[in-house]
Short mmCIF file of C-alpha atoms in Angstrom, two decimals:
data_model
loop_
_atom_site.label_atom_id
_atom_site.label_comp_id
_atom_site.label_asym_id
_atom_site.label_seq_id
_atom_site.Cartn_x
_atom_site.Cartn_y
_atom_site.Cartn_z
CA MET A 1406 0.26 -0.01 -0.12
CA GLU A 1407 2.70 2.55 0.53
CA TYR A 1408 4.19 1.65 -2.36
CA PHE A 1409 0.40 2.37 -4.22
CA TYR A 1410 0.12 5.67 -2.43
CA THR A 1411 3.74 6.82 -3.40
CA HIS A 1412 3.06 6.10 -6.94
CA LEU A 1413 -1.02 7.65 -6.71
CA PHE A 1414 0.44 11.01 -4.77
CA ILE A 1415 3.21 11.38 -7.31
CA LYS A 1416 1.48 10.79 -11.02
CA HIS A 1417 -1.16 12.95 -9.09
CA PRO A 1418 -0.12 15.16 -6.25
CA GLU A 1419 -3.44 17.08 -6.74
CA ILE A 1420 -4.64 14.13 -4.99
CA ARG A 1421 -2.79 13.93 -1.99
CA ALA A 1422 -5.36 16.50 -0.45
CA MET A 1423 -8.13 14.48 -0.28
CA PHE A 1424 -6.35 12.09 2.16
CA PRO A 1425 -6.24 12.18 5.91
CA LEU A 1426 -3.06 13.82 7.11
CA THR A 1427 -1.88 9.85 9.01
CA MET A 1428 -2.39 7.22 6.17
CA SER A 1429 -1.63 3.98 8.36
CA GLU A 1430 -5.00 3.22 9.17
CA HIS A 1431 -6.54 4.42 6.05
CA GLN A 1432 -3.78 2.30 4.02
CA GLN A 1433 -5.26 -0.81 6.02
CA ARG A 1434 -8.63 -0.40 5.37
CA VAL A 1435 -7.90 0.48 1.80
CA PHE A 1436 -6.00 -3.01 1.53
CA GLU A 1437 -9.20 -5.06 2.99
CA ALA A 1438 -11.19 -3.40 0.98
CA VAL A 1439 -9.16 -4.62 -2.51
CA VAL A 1440 -8.91 -7.89 -0.98
CA ARG A 1441 -12.64 -8.06 -0.71
CA LEU A 1442 -13.34 -7.44 -3.65
CA SER A 1443 -10.52 -9.09 -5.78
CA ARG A 1444 -12.40 -12.38 -3.78
CA SER A 1445 -16.05 -11.24 -5.09
CA LEU A 1446 -14.84 -11.33 -8.79
CA ALA A 1447 -15.90 -15.25 -9.17
CA SER A 1448 -19.31 -13.43 -7.64
CA PRO A 1449 -20.65 -10.86 -9.75
CA ASP A 1450 -23.64 -10.01 -7.86
CA ASP A 1451 -21.38 -9.63 -4.15
CA LEU A 1452 -19.09 -7.76 -6.50
CA ARG A 1453 -21.76 -5.25 -7.76
CA ALA A 1454 -22.96 -4.70 -4.87
CA TYR A 1455 -19.90 -3.89 -2.57
CA ALA A 1456 -18.48 -1.86 -5.60
CA GLY A 1457 -21.39 -0.36 -5.73
CA GLN A 1458 -21.29 0.28 -1.91
CA ILE A 1459 -17.92 1.84 -1.67
CA GLY A 1460 -18.37 3.95 -5.17
CA ARG A 1461 -21.77 5.81 -3.02
CA ASP A 1462 -20.19 5.96 0.07
CA HIS A 1463 -17.08 7.98 -2.01
CA ARG A 1464 -19.12 10.63 -3.09
CA LYS A 1465 -18.63 12.44 0.50
CA PHE A 1466 -15.27 12.65 -0.62
CA GLY A 1467 -15.97 14.56 -3.44
CA VAL A 1468 -14.53 11.72 -5.80
CA LYS A 1469 -15.15 12.61 -9.30
CA GLU A 1470 -14.86 10.40 -12.68
CA LYS A 1471 -11.19 11.64 -12.84
CA HIS A 1472 -10.13 10.42 -9.41
CA TYR A 1473 -11.17 6.35 -10.51
CA GLU A 1474 -8.81 6.67 -13.77
CA ALA A 1475 -6.09 7.94 -11.17
CA PHE A 1476 -6.91 5.39 -8.37
CA PHE A 1477 -7.37 2.30 -10.89
CA GLY A 1478 -4.37 3.29 -13.22
CA ALA A 1479 -2.10 3.76 -9.84
CA LEU A 1480 -3.48 0.02 -8.58
CA LEU A 1481 -3.06 -1.44 -12.03
CA GLU A 1482 0.54 -0.70 -12.17
CA THR A 1483 1.39 -1.82 -8.24
CA VAL A 1484 0.24 -5.65 -8.74
CA ARG A 1485 1.96 -5.05 -11.90
CA TYR A 1486 5.29 -4.15 -9.28
CA PHE A 1487 4.73 -6.65 -7.54
CA SER A 1488 3.97 -9.45 -9.92
CA GLY A 1489 7.45 -9.53 -11.25
CA PRO A 1490 8.69 -11.96 -13.89
CA ASP A 1491 4.66 -13.48 -13.50
CA TRP A 1492 3.49 -10.43 -15.35
CA THR A 1493 2.30 -10.81 -18.69
CA PRO A 1494 0.63 -9.35 -21.40
CA ARG A 1495 -3.12 -11.99 -20.59
CA THR A 1496 -2.11 -11.18 -17.01
CA GLN A 1497 -2.41 -7.06 -17.50
CA ALA A 1498 -5.72 -7.98 -19.17
CA ALA A 1499 -7.08 -9.68 -17.24
CA VAL A 1500 -6.11 -7.13 -14.19
CA ALA A 1501 -7.01 -4.33 -16.47
CA ALA A 1502 -10.31 -6.05 -17.54
CA ALA A 1503 -11.06 -6.69 -13.81
CA LEU A 1504 -10.26 -3.19 -12.55
CA GLU A 1505 -12.45 -1.79 -15.34
CA HIS A 1506 -15.61 -3.68 -14.28
CA THR A 1507 -15.08 -2.98 -10.06
CA ALA A 1508 -14.64 0.69 -11.93
CA THR A 1509 -17.74 0.63 -13.48
CA ALA A 1510 -19.94 -0.69 -11.02
CA MET A 1511 -18.97 2.05 -8.51
CA ARG A 1512 -19.57 4.84 -11.21
CA GLU A 1513 -22.79 4.11 -12.18
CA ALA A 1514 -23.58 3.38 -8.13
CA ALA A 1515 -22.28 6.61 -7.92
CA ALA A 1516 -24.01 7.77 -10.06
CA GLN A 1517 -27.54 6.85 -9.68
CA ASP A 1518 -27.01 7.96 -6.15
CA ALA A 1519 -26.24 11.57 -6.76
CA GLN A 1520 -30.04 11.32 -8.43
CA ARG A 1521 -31.51 10.40 -5.15
CA GLN A 1522 -29.88 12.48 -1.87
CA PRO A 1523 -26.40 14.36 -1.03
CA ALA A 1524 -23.43 13.39 -1.47
CA TRP A 1525 -23.71 14.77 2.62
CA TRP A 1526 -25.42 16.29 4.68
CA VAL A 1527 -24.64 19.16 7.49
CA GLY A 1528 -25.62 18.44 10.92
CA GLU A 1529 -26.19 20.73 13.78
CA VAL A 1530 -25.89 19.59 17.48
CA VAL A 1531 -28.99 20.63 19.25
CA GLY A 1532 -28.49 18.12 22.29
CA HIS A 1533 -25.64 16.62 24.19
CA GLU A 1534 -26.05 14.62 27.26
CA LEU A 1535 -23.06 13.10 28.77
CA ARG A 1536 -24.16 9.56 30.27
CA THR A 1537 -21.12 7.75 31.60
CA PRO A 1538 -17.58 9.53 32.06
CA SER A 1539 -16.84 8.69 27.91
CA LEU A 1540 -20.19 7.87 26.75
CA ALA A 1541 -22.60 10.87 24.93
CA VAL A 1542 -26.68 10.39 23.67
CA LEU A 1543 -26.25 13.69 20.67
CA ARG A 1544 -28.73 14.39 19.05
CA ILE A 1545 -28.35 16.15 15.89
CA ARG A 1546 -31.04 17.92 13.21
CA PRO A 1547 -29.74 18.19 9.36
CA GLY A 1548 -30.29 20.34 7.34
CA GLN A 1549 -32.36 18.64 5.00
CA PRO A 1550 -34.08 15.16 5.30
CA LEU A 1551 -31.62 12.15 5.45
CA ARG A 1552 -33.39 8.98 4.44
CA TYR A 1553 -32.35 5.67 6.79
CA ARG A 1554 -34.13 3.04 8.29
CA ALA A 1555 -34.00 2.02 12.11
CA GLY A 1556 -30.67 -0.25 12.89
CA GLN A 1557 -28.42 1.55 9.89
CA TYR A 1558 -25.55 3.84 10.38
CA ILE A 1559 -24.11 6.99 9.13
CA SER A 1560 -20.64 8.16 9.22
CA VAL A 1561 -20.00 11.24 11.01
CA GLN A 1562 -17.18 14.49 10.09
CA VAL A 1563 -16.41 16.64 12.80
CA ALA A 1564 -14.40 20.20 11.92
CA ARG A 1565 -11.84 19.18 14.15
CA TRP A 1566 -10.42 16.49 12.10
CA PRO A 1567 -11.38 17.02 8.68
CA ARG A 1568 -11.54 14.45 5.99
CA VAL A 1569 -11.75 11.94 8.73
CA TRP A 1570 -14.74 10.08 9.39
CA ARG A 1571 -16.06 7.80 11.38
CA ASP A 1572 -19.71 5.61 11.84
CA TYR A 1573 -21.61 5.32 14.35
CA SER A 1574 -25.41 3.43 14.80
CA LEU A 1575 -28.97 5.58 14.83
CA ALA A 1576 -30.60 5.29 17.70
CA CYS A 1577 -34.37 6.22 16.80
CA PRO A 1578 -36.31 5.19 14.10
CA PRO A 1579 -36.82 7.75 10.91
CA ARG A 1580 -38.85 10.60 13.20
CA PRO A 1581 -41.46 13.02 12.08
CA ASP A 1582 -39.47 15.69 12.79
CA GLY A 1583 -36.08 14.77 11.20
CA LEU A 1584 -33.71 14.23 14.31
CA LEU A 1585 -31.00 12.24 14.37
CA GLU A 1586 -29.68 10.40 18.06
CA LEU A 1587 -26.69 8.78 18.11
CA HIS A 1588 -24.90 6.91 21.25
CA VAL A 1589 -21.22 7.85 20.63
CA ARG A 1590 -18.23 5.73 23.51
CA ALA A 1591 -15.06 7.41 23.03
CA VAL A 1592 -12.27 5.12 22.91
CA ARG A 1593 -8.87 5.40 23.56
CA GLY A 1594 -6.91 7.79 20.51
CA GLY A 1595 -10.03 7.40 19.09
CA ILE A 1596 -9.72 11.65 17.57
CA VAL A 1597 -13.60 11.54 16.49
CA SER A 1598 -15.09 9.42 18.94
CA ASN A 1599 -13.66 11.43 22.25
CA CYS A 1600 -13.84 14.92 20.40
CA LEU A 1601 -17.87 13.80 20.26
CA VAL A 1602 -18.14 13.04 23.73
CA HIS A 1603 -15.82 15.69 25.39
CA ARG A 1604 -15.29 18.96 22.89
CA CYS A 1605 -18.82 18.39 20.81
CA GLN A 1606 -22.15 20.96 22.29
CA PRO A 1607 -25.21 21.87 21.21
CA GLY A 1608 -24.70 24.70 18.55
CA ASP A 1609 -21.52 22.31 16.54
CA THR A 1610 -22.08 21.91 13.30
CA LEU A 1611 -21.54 18.03 11.73
CA LEU A 1612 -20.87 16.48 8.42
CA LEU A 1613 -22.94 13.01 8.32
CA GLY A 1614 -22.72 10.67 4.97
CA PRO A 1615 -24.93 8.73 3.88
CA ALA A 1616 -27.13 6.04 5.64
CA ARG A 1617 -25.38 2.21 5.83
CA GLY A 1618 -25.97 -1.28 6.78
CA GLU A 1619 -28.34 -4.46 6.32
CA MET A 1620 -28.95 -4.89 10.01
CA THR A 1621 -32.70 -3.30 9.86
CA ALA A 1622 -35.98 -3.86 11.33
CA PRO A 1623 -38.10 -7.00 10.25
CA ALA A 1624 -40.55 -6.10 7.10
CA SER A 1625 -42.96 -8.04 8.93
CA PRO A 1626 -43.95 -7.34 12.64
CA ALA A 1627 -45.37 -10.39 13.33
CA ARG A 1628 -41.89 -12.75 14.62
CA ASP A 1629 -41.37 -12.39 18.05
CA LEU A 1630 -37.32 -10.18 18.49
CA VAL A 1631 -34.64 -11.44 20.89
CA CYS A 1632 -31.81 -8.74 20.92
CA LEU A 1633 -28.08 -8.94 22.65
CA ALA A 1634 -26.62 -5.57 23.06
CA GLY A 1635 -23.71 -4.89 24.58
CA GLY A 1636 -22.28 -0.94 25.48
CA SER A 1637 -22.99 1.82 22.60
CA GLY A 1638 -24.39 -1.47 20.46
CA LEU A 1639 -27.95 -0.64 21.95
CA ALA A 1640 -28.39 2.08 19.69
CA PRO A 1641 -29.09 0.25 16.40
CA VAL A 1642 -30.61 -2.68 18.26
CA LYS A 1643 -33.15 0.35 20.31
CA ALA A 1644 -34.00 1.77 17.26
CA ILE A 1645 -35.02 -2.09 15.51
CA ILE A 1646 -37.20 -1.91 18.75
CA GLN A 1647 -38.92 1.09 18.33
CA ASP A 1648 -39.66 0.89 14.77
CA THR A 1649 -40.76 -2.75 15.49
CA ILE A 1650 -43.66 -2.03 18.50
CA ALA A 1651 -44.71 1.16 15.99
CA ALA A 1652 -45.09 -0.80 13.17
CA ALA A 1653 -47.31 -3.60 15.94
CA ALA A 1654 -49.53 -0.86 16.25
CA GLY A 1655 -53.09 -2.15 15.44
CA ALA A 1656 -51.48 -5.82 14.53
CA ALA A 1657 -53.62 -8.86 15.12
CA ARG A 1658 -50.04 -10.11 16.82
CA ARG A 1659 -48.17 -7.47 19.19
CA PRO A 1660 -44.23 -9.44 18.30
CA ALA A 1661 -42.59 -10.48 22.05
CA ILE A 1662 -39.70 -8.85 22.46
CA THR A 1663 -36.52 -9.52 24.63
CA LEU A 1664 -33.56 -7.58 25.06
CA PHE A 1665 -30.68 -8.36 27.42
CA PHE A 1666 -29.24 -4.56 27.81
CA GLY A 1667 -24.78 -5.62 28.67
CA ALA A 1668 -22.26 -3.66 30.21
CA ARG A 1669 -19.24 -4.22 32.41
CA ARG A 1670 -20.84 -2.25 35.44
CA ALA A 1671 -23.88 -1.27 36.66
CA SER A 1672 -23.47 2.96 35.82
CA GLU A 1673 -22.54 2.05 32.07
CA LEU A 1674 -26.33 0.95 31.82
CA TYR A 1675 -26.77 4.15 30.71
CA ASP A 1676 -29.70 3.79 28.74
CA LEU A 1677 -31.89 1.78 31.41
CA PRO A 1678 -34.73 4.63 32.60
CA ALA A 1679 -35.52 4.87 28.88
CA LEU A 1680 -35.64 1.46 28.12
CA ARG A 1681 -37.69 0.64 31.20
CA ALA A 1682 -40.15 3.47 29.63
CA MET A 1683 -40.54 1.77 26.67
CA ALA A 1684 -41.13 -1.34 28.57
CA ALA A 1685 -43.72 -0.16 30.75
CA ALA A 1686 -45.69 1.84 27.08
CA TYR A 1687 -44.79 -1.70 25.32
CA PRO A 1688 -45.74 -4.67 28.02
CA ARG A 1689 -44.51 -7.28 25.75
CA LEU A 1690 -41.21 -5.65 25.58
CA THR A 1691 -38.91 -7.42 28.44
CA VAL A 1692 -35.52 -5.41 29.38
CA ILE A 1693 -32.68 -7.88 31.28
CA PRO A 1694 -30.11 -5.53 32.30
CA VAL A 1695 -27.06 -7.95 32.05
CA VAL A 1696 -23.28 -6.88 34.51
CA SER A 1697 -20.45 -8.97 33.29
CA ALA A 1698 -18.12 -7.06 36.04
CA GLU A 1699 -19.13 -6.07 39.07
CA PRO A 1700 -19.31 -8.75 41.47
CA GLY A 1701 -22.45 -8.68 43.68
CA TYR A 1702 -24.55 -7.25 41.32
CA PRO A 1703 -27.80 -8.55 42.14
CA GLY A 1704 -28.95 -9.34 38.96
CA VAL A 1705 -28.12 -11.24 35.99
CA THR A 1706 -25.05 -11.57 35.45
CA GLY A 1707 -21.87 -12.85 33.08
CA PRO A 1708 -20.69 -11.99 29.42
CA LEU A 1709 -23.75 -11.73 26.59
CA PRO A 1710 -22.72 -14.67 24.84
CA ALA A 1711 -22.97 -17.60 27.34
CA LEU A 1712 -27.14 -16.11 27.22
CA VAL A 1713 -27.54 -17.65 24.05
CA ARG A 1714 -26.97 -20.85 26.07
CA GLN A 1715 -29.56 -20.38 28.31
CA LEU A 1716 -32.25 -19.00 25.81
CA PRO A 1717 -35.71 -20.80 25.48
CA ARG A 1718 -36.34 -22.11 22.31
CA LEU A 1719 -35.99 -19.85 19.26
CA ALA A 1720 -37.65 -21.12 16.61
CA GLY A 1721 -39.41 -18.24 14.54
CA SER A 1722 -37.96 -15.80 16.54
CA GLU A 1723 -35.69 -12.55 15.06
CA ILE A 1724 -32.11 -12.24 16.61
CA TYR A 1725 -30.35 -9.18 16.42
CA LEU A 1726 -26.94 -8.81 18.19
CA CYS A 1727 -24.57 -5.31 18.71
CA GLY A 1728 -21.75 -4.90 20.17
CA PRO A 1729 -18.05 -5.46 20.50
CA ASP A 1730 -16.64 -7.55 17.40
CA PRO A 1731 -15.63 -10.51 19.78
CA MET A 1732 -19.03 -10.41 21.78
CA VAL A 1733 -20.95 -10.84 18.45
CA ARG A 1734 -18.63 -13.41 16.63
CA GLU A 1735 -18.98 -15.97 19.50
CA ALA A 1736 -22.91 -14.93 20.28
CA SER A 1737 -23.32 -15.74 15.74
CA LEU A 1738 -21.46 -19.32 16.42
CA LEU A 1739 -23.60 -20.15 19.56
CA LEU A 1740 -26.57 -19.05 18.13
CA ALA A 1741 -25.28 -21.48 14.71
CA ARG A 1742 -24.44 -24.10 16.55
CA ARG A 1743 -28.24 -23.96 17.84
CA GLY A 1744 -29.65 -23.98 14.33
CA ALA A 1745 -30.24 -20.63 14.39
CA ALA A 1746 -28.20 -18.84 12.14
CA GLY A 1747 -30.23 -18.26 9.66
CA LEU A 1748 -32.56 -15.91 11.62
CA VAL A 1749 -29.53 -13.73 13.33
CA HIS A 1750 -28.74 -10.43 11.86
CA HIS A 1751 -25.75 -8.41 12.84
CA ASP A 1752 -23.74 -5.76 10.98
CA PRO A 1753 -20.22 -7.18 9.61
CA PRO A 1754 -17.28 -5.54 11.53
CA ARG A 1755 -16.67 -2.23 9.81
CA GLY A 1756 -13.32 -1.58 9.74
CA GLY A 1757 -12.73 -2.55 6.23
CA ILE A 1758 -15.57 -1.31 3.66
CA SER A 1759 -14.54 1.88 2.82
CA LEU A 1760 -11.58 2.82 1.20
CA ARG A 1761 -11.76 6.03 2.60
CA GLY A 1762 -12.94 5.41 6.67
#
C-alpha cells in the first residue's frame, strides 16, 4: 500500500489533499477492501453490491470521474510491480478488465445515488448529554432530510479532523421532526469519538454521510424478537425495537421482544431509564440488564454470549446482535450451533468497508 500511494501521489499530487494527514489506518482499510473486491470477482452480484456501496460512499469525499482513472491506474501499476516475472500481456489484460469492471460498478452506483440524495449533509448538534464519563448521547438536526431505516448507521466528520470519517449507529427510527440520535463512546486514541464525547456541544455542526447497513427492522412485525446489545451497541437495537413496536400498533398479533442489555458495570447501563419507559408503554417488551464485571450485582451477570445457551426455544424469532466484535462473533457461533443461524442479524465489522474510512 505504501508503494501504491507513493505512485498515486507522485503522479497525481492534487489528489493528496483528499486524504487524511496520517495514512496508516487508511492504508489498512484500503488493502482489506481490495482483498474483498478481488475475492468477489467470482460472484458478480457480490462484486456489484460491494463496489456499488464503495462508489456511493465515496461521493462524500468529492470523488469525481477523473479520480477513478487515477486510482485504478495506480492500482494496476502496483499489481504489475509486485507480480514481477509472472506479469504477462495476458495477466495485464485480465487485471485491467477486472479493475475496469469494478470501476464501472462504482461509477454507475455513484451516478444513480447522486440523482436521489446529497453526497453529505450538514447537521447541527441540538442536544449533548454525557451519560457516563466516556459515553454521550447526541441529538442532531440535519439541514435537509436524511433518509435511513431503523438499525442503519451513518458516517460523521467533525470540523477538528477534516477528511476523517467514523461510523455511528442511529439510535432512533426515522422521526417526523427529522432529528437523529447517536450514542457515542470515546475510545482510547479515537480522535473523532473523543471529540464528539468531550468537546462537542449544542450549536456545533457536523458533516453526515449517507445511511448504510443491512441490519434493519424486520419487514413484518409478526415474529418475536430476541436482542443482545453490548454497550453503545444498544443504539441500532433500540431503533429496531422502537420501529417494531410502532409497526405492531393495531396489528392482530403484537410480537414479544426480549432485550438483553449488557455492560461491564451497572453504572454503564446508560440508557436503562429510557428502556424501562419503553417497556412500561409496551408490556410485551422485556428488558434484562446484564453486568459482566461487578461482583455482588443483584441481577443477571456474566458475558452476553453465555446467555445464548440459556435462551429458550428460538424457532421463529428474529435475533439481533450488536456490540463489540468479539461478542458478536461468539454469540453468532453459539446461535449457529443451536440451529438459529438463518435468523441472526448483525452488521459485519466496519474496519474494512470503505476505501476512505
